[in-house]
mmCIF file of C-alpha atoms and ligand atoms in Angstrom:
data_model
loop_
_atom_site.group_PDB
_atom_site.id
_atom_site.type_symbol
_atom_site.label_atom_id
_atom_site.label_comp_id
_atom_site.label_asym_id
_atom_site.label_seq_id
_atom_site.Cartn_x
_atom_site.Cartn_y
_atom_site.Cartn_z
ATOM 1 C CA MET A 4 -0.154 -0.105 -0.078
ATOM 2 C CA ALA A 5 1.302 3.582 -0.975
ATOM 3 C CA LYS A 6 2.510 5.711 1.979
ATOM 4 C CA GLN A 7 -0.756 7.925 1.821
ATOM 5 C CA THR A 8 -3.056 5.000 1.756
ATOM 6 C CA ALA A 9 -1.305 3.638 4.918
ATOM 7 C CA THR A 10 -1.686 7.085 6.678
ATOM 8 C CA LEU A 11 -5.173 6.984 5.589
ATOM 9 C CA LEU A 12 -5.687 3.671 6.798
ATOM 10 C CA GLU A 13 -4.401 4.826 10.191
ATOM 11 C CA GLN A 14 -7.020 7.420 10.118
ATOM 12 C CA TYR A 15 -9.691 4.907 9.538
ATOM 13 C CA CYS A 16 -8.619 2.803 12.261
ATOM 14 C CA GLU A 17 -8.593 5.622 14.649
ATOM 15 C CA ARG A 18 -12.253 6.174 13.958
ATOM 16 C CA LEU A 19 -13.343 2.623 14.770
ATOM 17 C CA ASN A 20 -13.532 2.873 18.531
ATOM 18 C CA PRO A 21 -14.972 6.385 18.751
ATOM 19 C CA MET A 22 -17.787 5.305 16.313
ATOM 20 C CA LEU A 23 -18.498 2.144 18.455
ATOM 21 C CA GLU A 24 -19.014 4.305 21.331
ATOM 22 C CA TRP A 25 -21.247 6.690 19.428
ATOM 23 C CA LEU A 26 -23.426 3.711 18.036
ATOM 24 C CA ALA A 27 -23.573 2.296 21.700
ATOM 25 C CA GLN A 28 -25.350 5.563 22.727
ATOM 26 C CA HIS A 29 -28.519 4.199 20.715
ATOM 27 C CA GLY A 30 -30.025 2.061 23.336
ATOM 28 C CA ALA A 31 -27.572 2.685 26.011
ATOM 29 C CA ASP A 32 -29.058 1.753 29.496
ATOM 30 C CA ALA A 33 -28.262 3.051 32.988
ATOM 31 C CA GLN A 34 -26.067 -0.096 33.950
ATOM 32 C CA GLY A 35 -23.681 0.878 31.025
ATOM 33 C CA GLY A 36 -25.075 -1.855 28.800
ATOM 34 C CA VAL A 37 -26.856 -1.556 25.407
ATOM 35 C CA THR A 38 -30.488 -2.836 24.691
ATOM 36 C CA ARG A 39 -31.241 -2.166 20.936
ATOM 37 C CA LEU A 40 -34.276 -4.414 20.048
ATOM 38 C CA LEU A 41 -35.748 -4.974 16.790
ATOM 39 C CA TYR A 42 -38.154 -2.096 15.488
ATOM 40 C CA THR A 43 -37.822 -0.044 18.657
ATOM 41 C CA PRO A 44 -37.014 3.748 18.629
ATOM 42 C CA GLU A 45 -33.521 3.168 19.535
ATOM 43 C CA TRP A 46 -33.169 0.541 16.701
ATOM 44 C CA VAL A 47 -34.600 2.975 14.270
ATOM 45 C CA ASP A 48 -32.343 5.715 15.584
ATOM 46 C CA ALA A 49 -29.343 3.608 15.133
ATOM 47 C CA GLN A 50 -30.035 2.396 11.666
ATOM 48 C CA GLN A 51 -30.799 6.103 10.610
ATOM 49 C CA ALA A 52 -27.547 7.394 12.026
ATOM 50 C CA LEU A 53 -25.786 4.709 10.177
ATOM 51 C CA SER A 54 -27.617 5.512 6.792
ATOM 52 C CA ALA A 55 -26.717 9.149 7.317
ATOM 53 C CA TYR A 56 -22.764 8.121 7.939
ATOM 54 C CA MET A 57 -22.908 5.775 4.960
ATOM 55 C CA LYS A 58 -24.164 8.736 2.686
ATOM 56 C CA GLU A 59 -21.707 11.131 3.905
ATOM 57 C CA HIS A 60 -18.885 8.621 2.957
ATOM 58 C CA GLY A 61 -19.953 8.200 -0.466
ATOM 59 C CA LEU A 62 -21.837 4.881 -0.139
ATOM 60 C CA ASP A 63 -25.347 4.329 -1.668
ATOM 61 C CA ALA A 64 -27.386 3.651 1.325
ATOM 62 C CA PHE A 65 -30.745 1.974 1.242
ATOM 63 C CA TYR A 66 -33.276 -0.130 3.505
ATOM 64 C CA ASP A 67 -34.955 -3.195 2.348
ATOM 65 C CA GLN A 68 -38.683 -4.214 3.575
ATOM 66 C CA VAL A 69 -37.521 -5.923 6.696
ATOM 67 C CA GLY A 70 -35.146 -2.904 7.551
ATOM 68 C CA ASN A 71 -31.992 -4.230 6.675
ATOM 69 C CA LEU A 72 -29.820 -1.254 6.025
ATOM 70 C CA THR A 73 -27.067 -1.504 3.045
ATOM 71 C CA GLY A 74 -24.211 0.773 2.085
ATOM 72 C CA ARG A 75 -23.434 -0.005 -1.243
ATOM 73 C CA LEU A 76 -20.300 0.779 -3.177
ATOM 74 C CA GLU A 77 -20.857 0.081 -6.905
ATOM 75 C CA GLY A 78 -18.410 -1.902 -8.713
ATOM 76 C CA THR A 79 -16.933 -1.131 -12.345
ATOM 77 C CA GLN A 80 -18.137 -4.848 -13.307
ATOM 78 C CA PRO A 81 -21.708 -5.008 -11.532
ATOM 79 C CA GLU A 82 -22.007 -8.293 -13.393
ATOM 80 C CA LEU A 83 -19.552 -9.887 -11.130
ATOM 81 C CA PRO A 84 -20.861 -11.443 -7.766
ATOM 82 C CA THR A 85 -21.455 -8.917 -5.042
ATOM 83 C CA VAL A 86 -19.041 -9.222 -1.999
ATOM 84 C CA ALA A 87 -20.931 -8.357 1.559
ATOM 85 C CA THR A 88 -19.739 -7.796 4.848
ATOM 86 C CA GLY A 89 -21.662 -6.681 8.104
ATOM 87 C CA SER A 90 -23.337 -8.096 10.914
ATOM 88 C CA HIS A 91 -26.589 -7.366 13.278
ATOM 89 C CA ILE A 92 -27.488 -4.036 14.632
ATOM 90 C CA ASP A 93 -29.687 -5.624 17.227
ATOM 91 C CA THR A 94 -28.734 -6.555 20.595
ATOM 92 C CA VAL A 95 -29.573 -8.713 23.625
ATOM 93 C CA ILE A 96 -31.304 -7.076 26.596
ATOM 94 C CA MET A 97 -28.628 -5.331 28.560
ATOM 95 C CA GLY A 98 -26.106 -6.579 26.071
ATOM 96 C CA GLY A 99 -22.435 -5.223 25.090
ATOM 97 C CA LYS A 100 -21.328 -2.650 22.690
ATOM 98 C CA TYR A 101 -19.431 -4.912 20.400
ATOM 99 C CA ASP A 102 -21.804 -7.813 19.555
ATOM 100 C CA GLY A 103 -22.997 -7.230 16.052
ATOM 101 C CA ALA A 104 -22.255 -3.467 16.153
ATOM 102 C CA TYR A 105 -18.451 -4.055 15.604
ATOM 103 C CA GLY A 106 -19.090 -5.802 12.145
ATOM 104 C CA VAL A 107 -21.423 -3.160 11.002
ATOM 105 C CA VAL A 108 -19.230 -0.340 11.926
ATOM 106 C CA ALA A 109 -16.105 -2.066 10.786
ATOM 107 C CA GLY A 110 -17.655 -2.883 7.534
ATOM 108 C CA VAL A 111 -18.808 0.745 7.097
ATOM 109 C CA LEU A 112 -15.369 2.208 7.717
ATOM 110 C CA ALA A 113 -13.857 -0.520 5.470
ATOM 111 C CA LEU A 114 -15.901 0.399 2.368
ATOM 112 C CA SER A 115 -15.362 4.180 3.185
ATOM 113 C CA TYR A 116 -11.855 3.587 3.511
ATOM 114 C CA LEU A 117 -11.460 1.486 0.298
ATOM 115 C CA ARG A 118 -13.392 4.313 -1.669
ATOM 116 C CA GLU A 119 -11.257 7.052 -0.488
ATOM 117 C CA ALA A 120 -7.965 5.267 -0.996
ATOM 118 C CA TYR A 121 -8.574 3.247 -4.304
ATOM 119 C CA GLY A 122 -11.912 4.568 -5.662
ATOM 120 C CA GLN A 123 -14.462 2.210 -7.393
ATOM 121 C CA PRO A 124 -13.802 -1.611 -6.856
ATOM 122 C CA LYS A 125 -14.318 -3.995 -9.698
ATOM 123 C CA ARG A 126 -16.920 -5.944 -7.694
ATOM 124 C CA THR A 127 -19.555 -4.489 -5.940
ATOM 125 C CA LEU A 128 -19.231 -4.233 -2.072
ATOM 126 C CA GLU A 129 -21.823 -4.184 0.370
ATOM 127 C CA VAL A 130 -21.920 -3.522 4.057
ATOM 128 C CA LEU A 131 -25.099 -4.876 5.656
ATOM 129 C CA SER A 132 -26.481 -3.662 8.952
ATOM 130 C CA LEU A 133 -28.756 -6.486 9.429
ATOM 131 C CA ALA A 134 -32.035 -5.932 11.225
ATOM 132 C CA GLU A 135 -32.127 -8.570 13.833
ATOM 133 C CA GLU A 136 -30.225 -11.808 14.901
ATOM 134 C CA GLU A 137 -30.569 -12.258 18.496
ATOM 135 C CA GLY A 138 -34.187 -13.172 18.989
ATOM 136 C CA SER A 139 -34.354 -10.979 22.002
ATOM 137 C CA ARG A 140 -37.654 -9.166 21.302
ATOM 138 C CA PHE A 141 -39.492 -11.777 19.462
ATOM 139 C CA PRO A 142 -39.205 -15.718 19.753
ATOM 140 C CA LEU A 143 -37.559 -15.342 16.388
ATOM 141 C CA THR A 144 -33.907 -15.195 15.086
ATOM 142 C CA TYR A 145 -31.769 -14.293 11.925
ATOM 143 C CA TRP A 146 -34.756 -12.021 10.939
ATOM 144 C CA GLY A 147 -32.623 -9.907 8.896
ATOM 145 C CA SER A 148 -30.297 -12.276 7.117
ATOM 146 C CA GLY A 149 -32.947 -14.697 6.893
ATOM 147 C CA ASN A 150 -34.939 -12.578 4.656
ATOM 148 C CA ILE A 151 -31.944 -11.867 2.435
ATOM 149 C CA ALA A 152 -31.160 -15.476 2.274
ATOM 150 C CA GLY A 153 -34.756 -16.686 1.582
ATOM 151 C CA LYS A 154 -35.256 -18.413 5.165
ATOM 152 C CA TYR A 155 -38.099 -15.824 5.879
ATOM 153 C CA ASP A 156 -40.533 -13.946 3.678
ATOM 154 C CA VAL A 157 -41.813 -10.606 4.822
ATOM 155 C CA ASN A 158 -45.121 -11.245 3.191
ATOM 156 C CA GLU A 159 -45.539 -14.212 5.615
ATOM 157 C CA LEU A 160 -45.243 -12.668 8.773
ATOM 158 C CA PRO A 161 -44.603 -15.137 11.694
ATOM 159 C CA ASN A 162 -47.401 -14.671 14.398
ATOM 160 C CA VAL A 163 -45.074 -13.804 17.207
ATOM 161 C CA HIS A 164 -45.305 -11.276 20.132
ATOM 162 C CA ASP A 165 -43.024 -9.661 22.495
ATOM 163 C CA ARG A 166 -43.059 -9.605 26.067
ATOM 164 C CA ASP A 167 -45.667 -6.856 26.122
ATOM 165 C CA GLY A 168 -47.847 -8.598 23.516
ATOM 166 C CA VAL A 169 -46.854 -6.472 20.656
ATOM 167 C CA SER A 170 -46.975 -8.428 17.470
ATOM 168 C CA LEU A 171 -44.332 -8.456 14.864
ATOM 169 C CA SER A 172 -46.739 -7.390 12.230
ATOM 170 C CA GLN A 173 -47.667 -4.271 14.402
ATOM 171 C CA ALA A 174 -43.936 -3.632 15.280
ATOM 172 C CA ILE A 175 -42.600 -3.704 11.773
ATOM 173 C CA ARG A 176 -45.472 -1.503 10.407
ATOM 174 C CA GLU A 177 -44.965 1.118 13.201
ATOM 175 C CA ALA A 178 -41.209 1.140 12.383
ATOM 176 C CA GLY A 179 -42.227 1.988 8.837
ATOM 177 C CA PHE A 180 -40.994 -1.524 7.168
ATOM 178 C CA GLY A 181 -43.093 -4.405 5.891
ATOM 179 C CA ALA A 182 -44.437 -5.651 2.406
ATOM 180 C CA GLU A 183 -46.223 -2.789 1.939
ATOM 181 C CA SER A 184 -43.289 -0.378 2.562
ATOM 182 C CA PRO A 185 -41.702 1.427 -0.406
ATOM 183 C CA TYR A 186 -38.202 -0.298 0.315
ATOM 184 C CA ALA A 187 -36.263 -2.873 -1.749
ATOM 185 C CA LEU A 188 -37.369 -6.471 -1.592
ATOM 186 C CA ALA A 189 -34.917 -8.185 0.901
ATOM 187 C CA GLN A 190 -34.281 -11.447 -0.899
ATOM 188 C CA ARG A 191 -31.205 -11.068 -3.075
ATOM 189 C CA GLU A 192 -28.051 -13.037 -3.802
ATOM 190 C CA HIS A 193 -24.387 -12.259 -2.775
ATOM 191 C CA GLY A 194 -21.034 -13.788 -4.157
ATOM 192 C CA SER A 195 -19.616 -13.994 -0.855
ATOM 193 C CA TYR A 196 -20.353 -12.760 2.744
ATOM 194 C CA ILE A 197 -17.723 -12.274 5.507
ATOM 195 C CA GLU A 198 -18.289 -11.244 9.038
ATOM 196 C CA LEU A 199 -16.056 -9.486 11.593
ATOM 197 C CA HIS A 200 -17.229 -10.539 15.309
ATOM 198 C CA ILE A 201 -15.948 -10.591 18.835
ATOM 199 C CA GLU A 202 -15.372 -14.202 19.808
ATOM 200 C CA GLN A 203 -17.415 -14.028 22.896
ATOM 201 C CA GLY A 204 -15.565 -16.813 24.455
ATOM 202 C CA CYS A 205 -12.080 -16.918 26.074
ATOM 203 C CA VAL A 206 -10.127 -19.113 23.577
ATOM 204 C CA LEU A 207 -8.175 -16.243 21.671
ATOM 205 C CA GLU A 208 -7.374 -14.594 25.135
ATOM 206 C CA ARG A 209 -6.260 -17.683 26.765
ATOM 207 C CA SER A 210 -4.167 -18.660 23.862
ATOM 208 C CA GLN A 211 -2.858 -15.152 23.166
ATOM 209 C CA GLN A 212 -3.857 -14.973 19.722
ATOM 210 C CA GLN A 213 -5.103 -12.112 18.034
ATOM 211 C CA ILE A 214 -7.439 -13.290 15.242
ATOM 212 C CA GLY A 215 -9.687 -16.212 15.042
ATOM 213 C CA VAL A 216 -10.707 -17.487 11.601
ATOM 214 C CA VAL A 217 -13.743 -19.499 12.030
ATOM 215 C CA THR A 218 -14.001 -23.073 10.380
ATOM 216 C CA GLY A 219 -17.659 -23.648 11.459
ATOM 217 C CA ILE A 220 -20.528 -22.368 13.454
ATOM 218 C CA VAL A 221 -22.719 -24.617 15.682
ATOM 219 C CA GLY A 222 -26.109 -25.821 14.978
ATOM 220 C CA GLN A 223 -28.828 -24.551 17.383
ATOM 221 C CA ARG A 224 -32.111 -25.781 18.855
ATOM 222 C CA ARG A 225 -34.202 -23.377 20.724
ATOM 223 C CA ILE A 226 -37.411 -24.326 22.446
ATOM 224 C CA GLU A 227 -40.137 -23.047 24.477
ATOM 225 C CA VAL A 228 -41.374 -25.699 27.333
ATOM 226 C CA ARG A 229 -44.534 -25.179 28.993
ATOM 227 C CA VAL A 230 -45.352 -27.139 32.061
ATOM 228 C CA THR A 231 -48.966 -26.992 33.263
ATOM 229 C CA GLY A 232 -50.239 -28.264 36.719
ATOM 230 C CA GLU A 233 -52.807 -26.290 38.965
ATOM 231 C CA SER A 234 -52.720 -23.021 40.734
ATOM 232 C CA ASN A 235 -53.688 -23.315 44.263
ATOM 233 C CA HIS A 236 -53.374 -21.584 47.620
ATOM 234 C CA ALA A 237 -49.733 -21.774 49.295
ATOM 235 C CA GLY A 238 -51.191 -22.185 52.710
ATOM 236 C CA THR A 239 -54.073 -24.432 52.668
ATOM 237 C CA THR A 240 -52.745 -27.028 50.050
ATOM 238 C CA PRO A 241 -50.996 -30.067 51.670
ATOM 239 C CA MET A 242 -47.562 -30.842 49.924
ATOM 240 C CA GLY A 243 -48.951 -34.163 48.765
ATOM 241 C CA TRP A 244 -51.836 -32.796 47.207
ATOM 242 C CA ARG A 245 -50.099 -30.190 44.652
ATOM 243 C CA SER A 246 -49.847 -29.793 41.169
ATOM 244 C CA ASP A 247 -46.929 -27.651 41.212
ATOM 245 C CA SER A 248 -45.585 -26.758 37.727
ATOM 246 C CA LEU A 249 -42.683 -24.740 39.231
ATOM 247 C CA ALA A 250 -41.331 -27.464 41.170
ATOM 248 C CA CYS A 251 -41.667 -29.850 38.294
ATOM 249 C CA ALA A 252 -40.041 -27.574 36.042
ATOM 250 C CA ALA A 253 -37.102 -27.082 38.475
ATOM 251 C CA GLU A 254 -36.571 -31.115 38.342
ATOM 252 C CA MET A 255 -36.533 -30.955 34.443
ATOM 253 C CA ILE A 256 -34.063 -28.033 34.510
ATOM 254 C CA THR A 257 -31.612 -29.954 36.615
ATOM 255 C CA ILE A 258 -31.908 -32.949 34.244
ATOM 256 C CA VAL A 259 -31.005 -30.601 31.351
ATOM 257 C CA ARG A 260 -27.851 -29.549 33.243
ATOM 258 C CA ARG A 261 -26.949 -33.229 34.301
ATOM 259 C CA THR A 262 -27.608 -34.897 30.672
ATOM 260 C CA ALA A 263 -25.616 -32.074 29.041
ATOM 261 C CA LEU A 264 -22.585 -32.765 31.398
ATOM 262 C CA GLU A 265 -22.846 -36.210 30.635
ATOM 263 C CA VAL A 266 -22.683 -35.810 26.866
ATOM 264 C CA GLY A 267 -19.886 -33.455 27.431
ATOM 265 C CA ASP A 268 -18.181 -30.880 25.275
ATOM 266 C CA PRO A 269 -18.815 -29.417 22.953
ATOM 267 C CA LEU A 270 -22.518 -29.896 23.559
ATOM 268 C CA VAL A 271 -24.249 -27.022 25.447
ATOM 269 C CA ALA A 272 -27.748 -26.805 26.918
ATOM 270 C CA THR A 273 -29.023 -23.563 28.630
ATOM 271 C CA VAL A 274 -32.133 -22.732 30.277
ATOM 272 C CA GLY A 275 -31.919 -18.930 29.849
ATOM 273 C CA ASN A 276 -35.485 -17.935 31.018
ATOM 274 C CA ILE A 277 -38.064 -19.373 33.262
ATOM 275 C CA GLN A 278 -41.632 -17.729 34.050
ATOM 276 C CA PRO A 279 -44.095 -19.205 36.575
ATOM 277 C CA PHE A 280 -47.693 -17.996 36.120
ATOM 278 C CA PRO A 281 -49.265 -16.114 37.948
ATOM 279 C CA GLY A 282 -45.650 -15.609 39.639
ATOM 280 C CA VAL A 283 -46.683 -14.488 43.185
ATOM 281 C CA SER A 284 -45.411 -15.838 46.475
ATOM 282 C CA ASN A 285 -48.641 -17.297 47.991
ATOM 283 C CA VAL A 286 -49.742 -19.021 44.780
ATOM 284 C CA ILE A 287 -48.643 -22.638 43.683
ATOM 285 C CA ALA A 288 -47.803 -21.951 40.089
ATOM 286 C CA GLY A 289 -50.309 -23.527 37.683
ATOM 287 C CA GLU A 290 -47.990 -23.074 34.689
ATOM 288 C CA THR A 291 -44.221 -22.602 34.244
ATOM 289 C CA MET A 292 -42.587 -21.791 30.857
ATOM 290 C CA PHE A 293 -38.855 -22.113 30.510
ATOM 291 C CA THR A 294 -36.651 -22.029 27.500
ATOM 292 C CA LEU A 295 -34.078 -24.283 26.083
ATOM 293 C CA ASP A 296 -31.091 -23.344 24.012
ATOM 294 C CA ILE A 297 -29.166 -26.515 22.811
ATOM 295 C CA ARG A 298 -25.916 -26.264 20.469
ATOM 296 C CA HIS A 299 -23.438 -28.603 18.804
ATOM 297 C CA LEU A 300 -21.376 -28.671 15.781
ATOM 298 C CA ASP A 301 -22.975 -32.210 14.825
ATOM 299 C CA SER A 302 -26.545 -31.983 13.934
ATOM 300 C CA VAL A 303 -26.760 -35.740 14.461
ATOM 301 C CA VAL A 304 -25.594 -35.335 18.263
ATOM 302 C CA LEU A 305 -27.815 -32.126 18.647
ATOM 303 C CA ASP A 306 -30.961 -34.188 17.377
ATOM 304 C CA GLU A 307 -30.290 -37.173 19.493
ATOM 305 C CA TYR A 308 -29.833 -35.238 22.592
ATOM 306 C CA THR A 309 -32.779 -33.014 22.131
ATOM 307 C CA GLU A 310 -35.043 -35.894 21.345
ATOM 308 C CA GLN A 311 -33.817 -37.955 24.602
ATOM 309 C CA LEU A 312 -34.164 -34.853 26.572
ATOM 310 C CA ARG A 313 -37.737 -34.322 25.242
ATOM 311 C CA THR A 314 -38.738 -38.122 26.200
ATOM 312 C CA GLN A 315 -37.318 -37.568 29.819
ATOM 313 C CA LEU A 316 -39.425 -34.318 30.254
ATOM 314 C CA VAL A 317 -42.580 -35.906 28.826
ATOM 315 C CA ASN A 318 -42.093 -38.693 31.306
ATOM 316 C CA ILE A 319 -41.708 -36.599 34.305
ATOM 317 C CA ALA A 320 -44.759 -34.408 33.507
ATOM 318 C CA ALA A 321 -46.788 -37.883 33.161
ATOM 319 C CA ARG A 322 -45.546 -38.992 36.388
ATOM 320 C CA ASP A 323 -46.726 -35.880 37.989
ATOM 321 C CA GLY A 324 -50.026 -35.735 36.176
ATOM 322 C CA MET A 325 -48.995 -32.396 34.387
ATOM 323 C CA THR A 326 -49.201 -31.668 30.815
ATOM 324 C CA LEU A 327 -46.054 -30.694 28.802
ATOM 325 C CA PHE A 328 -46.104 -28.303 25.888
ATOM 326 C CA TRP A 329 -42.663 -28.373 23.633
ATOM 327 C CA GLN A 330 -42.407 -25.601 20.898
ATOM 328 C CA GLU A 331 -39.377 -25.430 18.665
ATOM 329 C CA ASN A 332 -38.725 -21.801 17.855
ATOM 330 C CA LEU A 333 -35.412 -21.952 15.990
ATOM 331 C CA ARG A 334 -33.766 -24.765 14.178
ATOM 332 C CA ALA A 335 -30.265 -23.567 12.717
ATOM 333 C CA GLU A 336 -28.160 -26.209 11.257
ATOM 334 C CA PRO A 337 -24.260 -26.117 11.731
ATOM 335 C CA VAL A 338 -22.578 -24.489 8.858
ATOM 336 C CA LEU A 339 -18.955 -24.708 7.691
ATOM 337 C CA MET A 340 -17.231 -21.608 6.605
ATOM 338 C CA ASN A 341 -15.722 -21.564 2.993
ATOM 339 C CA SER A 342 -12.408 -23.287 2.939
ATOM 340 C CA ASP A 343 -10.810 -20.806 0.002
ATOM 341 C CA MET A 344 -11.901 -17.769 2.440
ATOM 342 C CA ILE A 345 -10.360 -19.547 5.331
ATOM 343 C CA ASP A 346 -7.303 -19.977 3.508
ATOM 344 C CA GLU A 347 -7.068 -16.411 2.316
ATOM 345 C CA LEU A 348 -7.566 -15.046 5.707
ATOM 346 C CA GLN A 349 -4.898 -17.413 7.214
ATOM 347 C CA HIS A 350 -2.579 -15.928 4.585
ATOM 348 C CA ILE A 351 -3.368 -12.403 5.424
ATOM 349 C CA CYS A 352 -2.592 -12.965 9.101
ATOM 350 C CA GLU A 353 0.716 -14.910 8.109
ATOM 351 C CA GLN A 354 1.823 -12.289 5.773
ATOM 352 C CA ASP A 355 1.276 -9.384 8.270
ATOM 353 C CA GLY A 356 2.582 -11.223 11.307
ATOM 354 C CA ILE A 357 -0.629 -11.602 13.014
ATOM 355 C CA THR A 358 -0.992 -14.588 15.403
ATOM 356 C CA SER A 359 -4.188 -16.586 14.438
ATOM 357 C CA ARG A 360 -5.836 -19.874 15.000
ATOM 358 C CA GLN A 361 -8.767 -21.644 13.351
ATOM 359 C CA MET A 362 -11.419 -22.422 15.544
ATOM 360 C CA PRO A 363 -15.366 -23.077 15.568
ATOM 361 C CA SER A 364 -17.906 -20.767 16.829
ATOM 362 C CA GLY A 365 -20.227 -21.642 19.698
ATOM 363 C CA ALA A 366 -22.259 -18.682 19.071
ATOM 364 C CA GLY A 367 -24.739 -18.206 16.119
ATOM 365 C CA HIS A 368 -24.165 -15.710 13.757
ATOM 366 C CA ASP A 369 -25.655 -14.217 10.342
ATOM 367 C CA ALA A 370 -22.801 -15.947 8.616
ATOM 368 C CA GLN A 371 -24.415 -19.408 9.050
ATOM 369 C CA ILE A 372 -27.575 -18.137 7.379
ATOM 370 C CA PHE A 373 -25.571 -16.806 4.531
ATOM 371 C CA GLY A 374 -23.359 -19.882 4.576
ATOM 372 C CA ASN A 375 -26.188 -21.746 3.431
ATOM 373 C CA VAL A 376 -26.447 -19.711 0.184
ATOM 374 C CA CYS A 377 -22.973 -18.318 -0.577
ATOM 375 C CA PRO A 378 -19.192 -18.749 0.390
ATOM 376 C CA SER A 379 -19.086 -17.348 3.939
ATOM 377 C CA ALA A 380 -16.379 -16.694 6.493
ATOM 378 C CA MET A 381 -15.790 -15.011 9.841
ATOM 379 C CA ILE A 382 -12.967 -13.220 11.613
ATOM 380 C CA PHE A 383 -12.896 -13.233 15.531
ATOM 381 C CA VAL A 384 -11.094 -10.986 17.919
ATOM 382 C CA PRO A 385 -10.761 -11.691 21.376
ATOM 383 C CA SER A 386 -13.125 -11.090 24.112
ATOM 384 C CA ARG A 387 -11.929 -9.937 27.466
ATOM 385 C CA ASP A 388 -12.278 -12.863 29.923
ATOM 386 C CA GLY A 389 -14.648 -14.240 27.472
ATOM 387 C CA ILE A 390 -17.643 -12.376 28.430
ATOM 388 C CA SER A 391 -20.467 -11.341 26.162
ATOM 389 C CA HIS A 392 -24.286 -10.670 26.258
ATOM 390 C CA ASN A 393 -23.398 -8.673 29.265
ATOM 391 C CA PRO A 394 -22.464 -4.725 29.914
ATOM 392 C CA LEU A 395 -18.909 -5.995 30.715
ATOM 393 C CA GLU A 396 -18.201 -7.239 27.370
ATOM 394 C CA TYR A 397 -15.001 -5.752 26.020
ATOM 395 C CA THR A 398 -12.553 -5.952 23.385
ATOM 396 C CA THR A 399 -9.302 -3.689 23.397
ATOM 397 C CA PRO A 400 -9.050 -0.917 20.768
ATOM 398 C CA ASP A 401 -5.928 -2.645 19.314
ATOM 399 C CA ASP A 402 -7.569 -5.834 18.915
ATOM 400 C CA LEU A 403 -10.501 -4.179 17.472
ATOM 401 C CA ILE A 404 -8.386 -2.612 15.006
ATOM 402 C CA GLN A 405 -6.361 -5.715 14.156
ATOM 403 C CA GLY A 406 -9.678 -7.367 13.090
ATOM 404 C CA PHE A 407 -10.695 -4.222 11.113
ATOM 405 C CA ARG A 408 -7.293 -4.519 9.226
ATOM 406 C CA VAL A 409 -7.570 -7.982 8.262
ATOM 407 C CA LEU A 410 -11.223 -7.532 7.284
ATOM 408 C CA THR A 411 -10.105 -4.615 5.082
ATOM 409 C CA GLN A 412 -7.192 -6.287 3.454
ATOM 410 C CA TRP A 413 -9.494 -9.319 2.602
ATOM 411 C CA LEU A 414 -12.171 -7.051 0.877
ATOM 412 C CA TYR A 415 -9.252 -5.234 -0.883
ATOM 413 C CA GLN A 416 -7.848 -8.319 -2.453
ATOM 414 C CA THR A 417 -11.211 -9.832 -3.226
ATOM 415 C CA ALA A 418 -13.018 -6.768 -4.913
ATOM 416 C CA TYR A 419 -10.234 -4.560 -6.358
HETATM 417 O O1 HGY B 505 -27.036 -16.474 20.895
HETATM 418 C C1 HGY B 505 -26.070 -16.449 20.075
HETATM 419 O O2 HGY B 505 -25.355 -17.299 19.907
HETATM 420 C C2 HGY B 505 -25.922 -15.159 19.232
HETATM 421 O O3 HGY B 505 -24.990 -14.257 20.087
HETATM 422 N N1 HGY B 505 -26.958 -14.542 18.839
HETATM 423 MN MN1 MN B 506 -25.231 -12.250 20.223
HETATM 424 MN MN1 MN B 507 -23.772 -11.370 17.352
#
């Protein structure tokens, strides 16, 4: 790279952290975390602010019907397949500043830098600020990338509601999107997709490596379980005469943990949410809902474990005279990343003297949706103490910049 582009690159590197802090203000909460849920005002503001930034930096910014925001740098050979990068703009509740946002901000800066330093690329470049990945507001994940990749269709909105009873159809309409909105169709094709993301685990930090080149992303099963017994008076109902859904669910939850430990790594099974109803101290809970999040790189093991667990829970409910409702809300299959892209990323790291390792991802990502329809890859940077989905989520500015450099170099050599 000529001297002036190296200096220019330094300038863009210096913009990365301030821009992440700027974006984190959209949905900042009092505890220092970020909550930016699909179609909420803070979500709309964040997309609008990014759109303005994209336009100020020479990118063609546009929305699609589900609210994915795209920044495009048209290529001189538009007939060549488009190269896309990006990540999700939504967060978990009380999440951190980097999960998703890092890939979006780095992508916006990378395209802005490449345009300023090298002008128009041969291949069209796109940065995607994807509407939703986490499933934090609605029991629905990968809503953004899933509409682009054809997994979902905005004309067939899932009948889902958030914790306040607001439906997806109401929320998408109030945010100004939907099948009737004037925006571009979401479903479209890309030649390749690359996502820069924090690791959200502790492998890179403990092995003191700067970059993770992802080999594959785990499959997931997310399930809602409802155990139904009978509400009754906490004082007048003898212990032997109760149909206590919360006590039954508690036994089920200990079985989830025990059986997952028996299967062993890399299988993980998590109960992240439990809601007794009516949920007051002097009433035996008539119904208890809890969530299951089960993951593994091998879909055969994933399905075997999930089916065995379901059988065990059904038997416990039957033993206690309760009913069990089991609803699968997400089925994402494990997806391998593209081997050529992995080699290219590995080569960039070796060439630039960056320590790196190839590794699987225990977290789900939009790259696993794109990985079903086009060659896809992911670049990880270390997470301090492996913490994520938490206001304490943190990656050092140097590590964030290192990932930005690898992404920018890969985009340059792929699109120019
Ligand atoms: O839950 C996940 O794996 C991702 O952070 N959405
Ligand atoms: Mn996440
Ligand atoms: Mn993420």
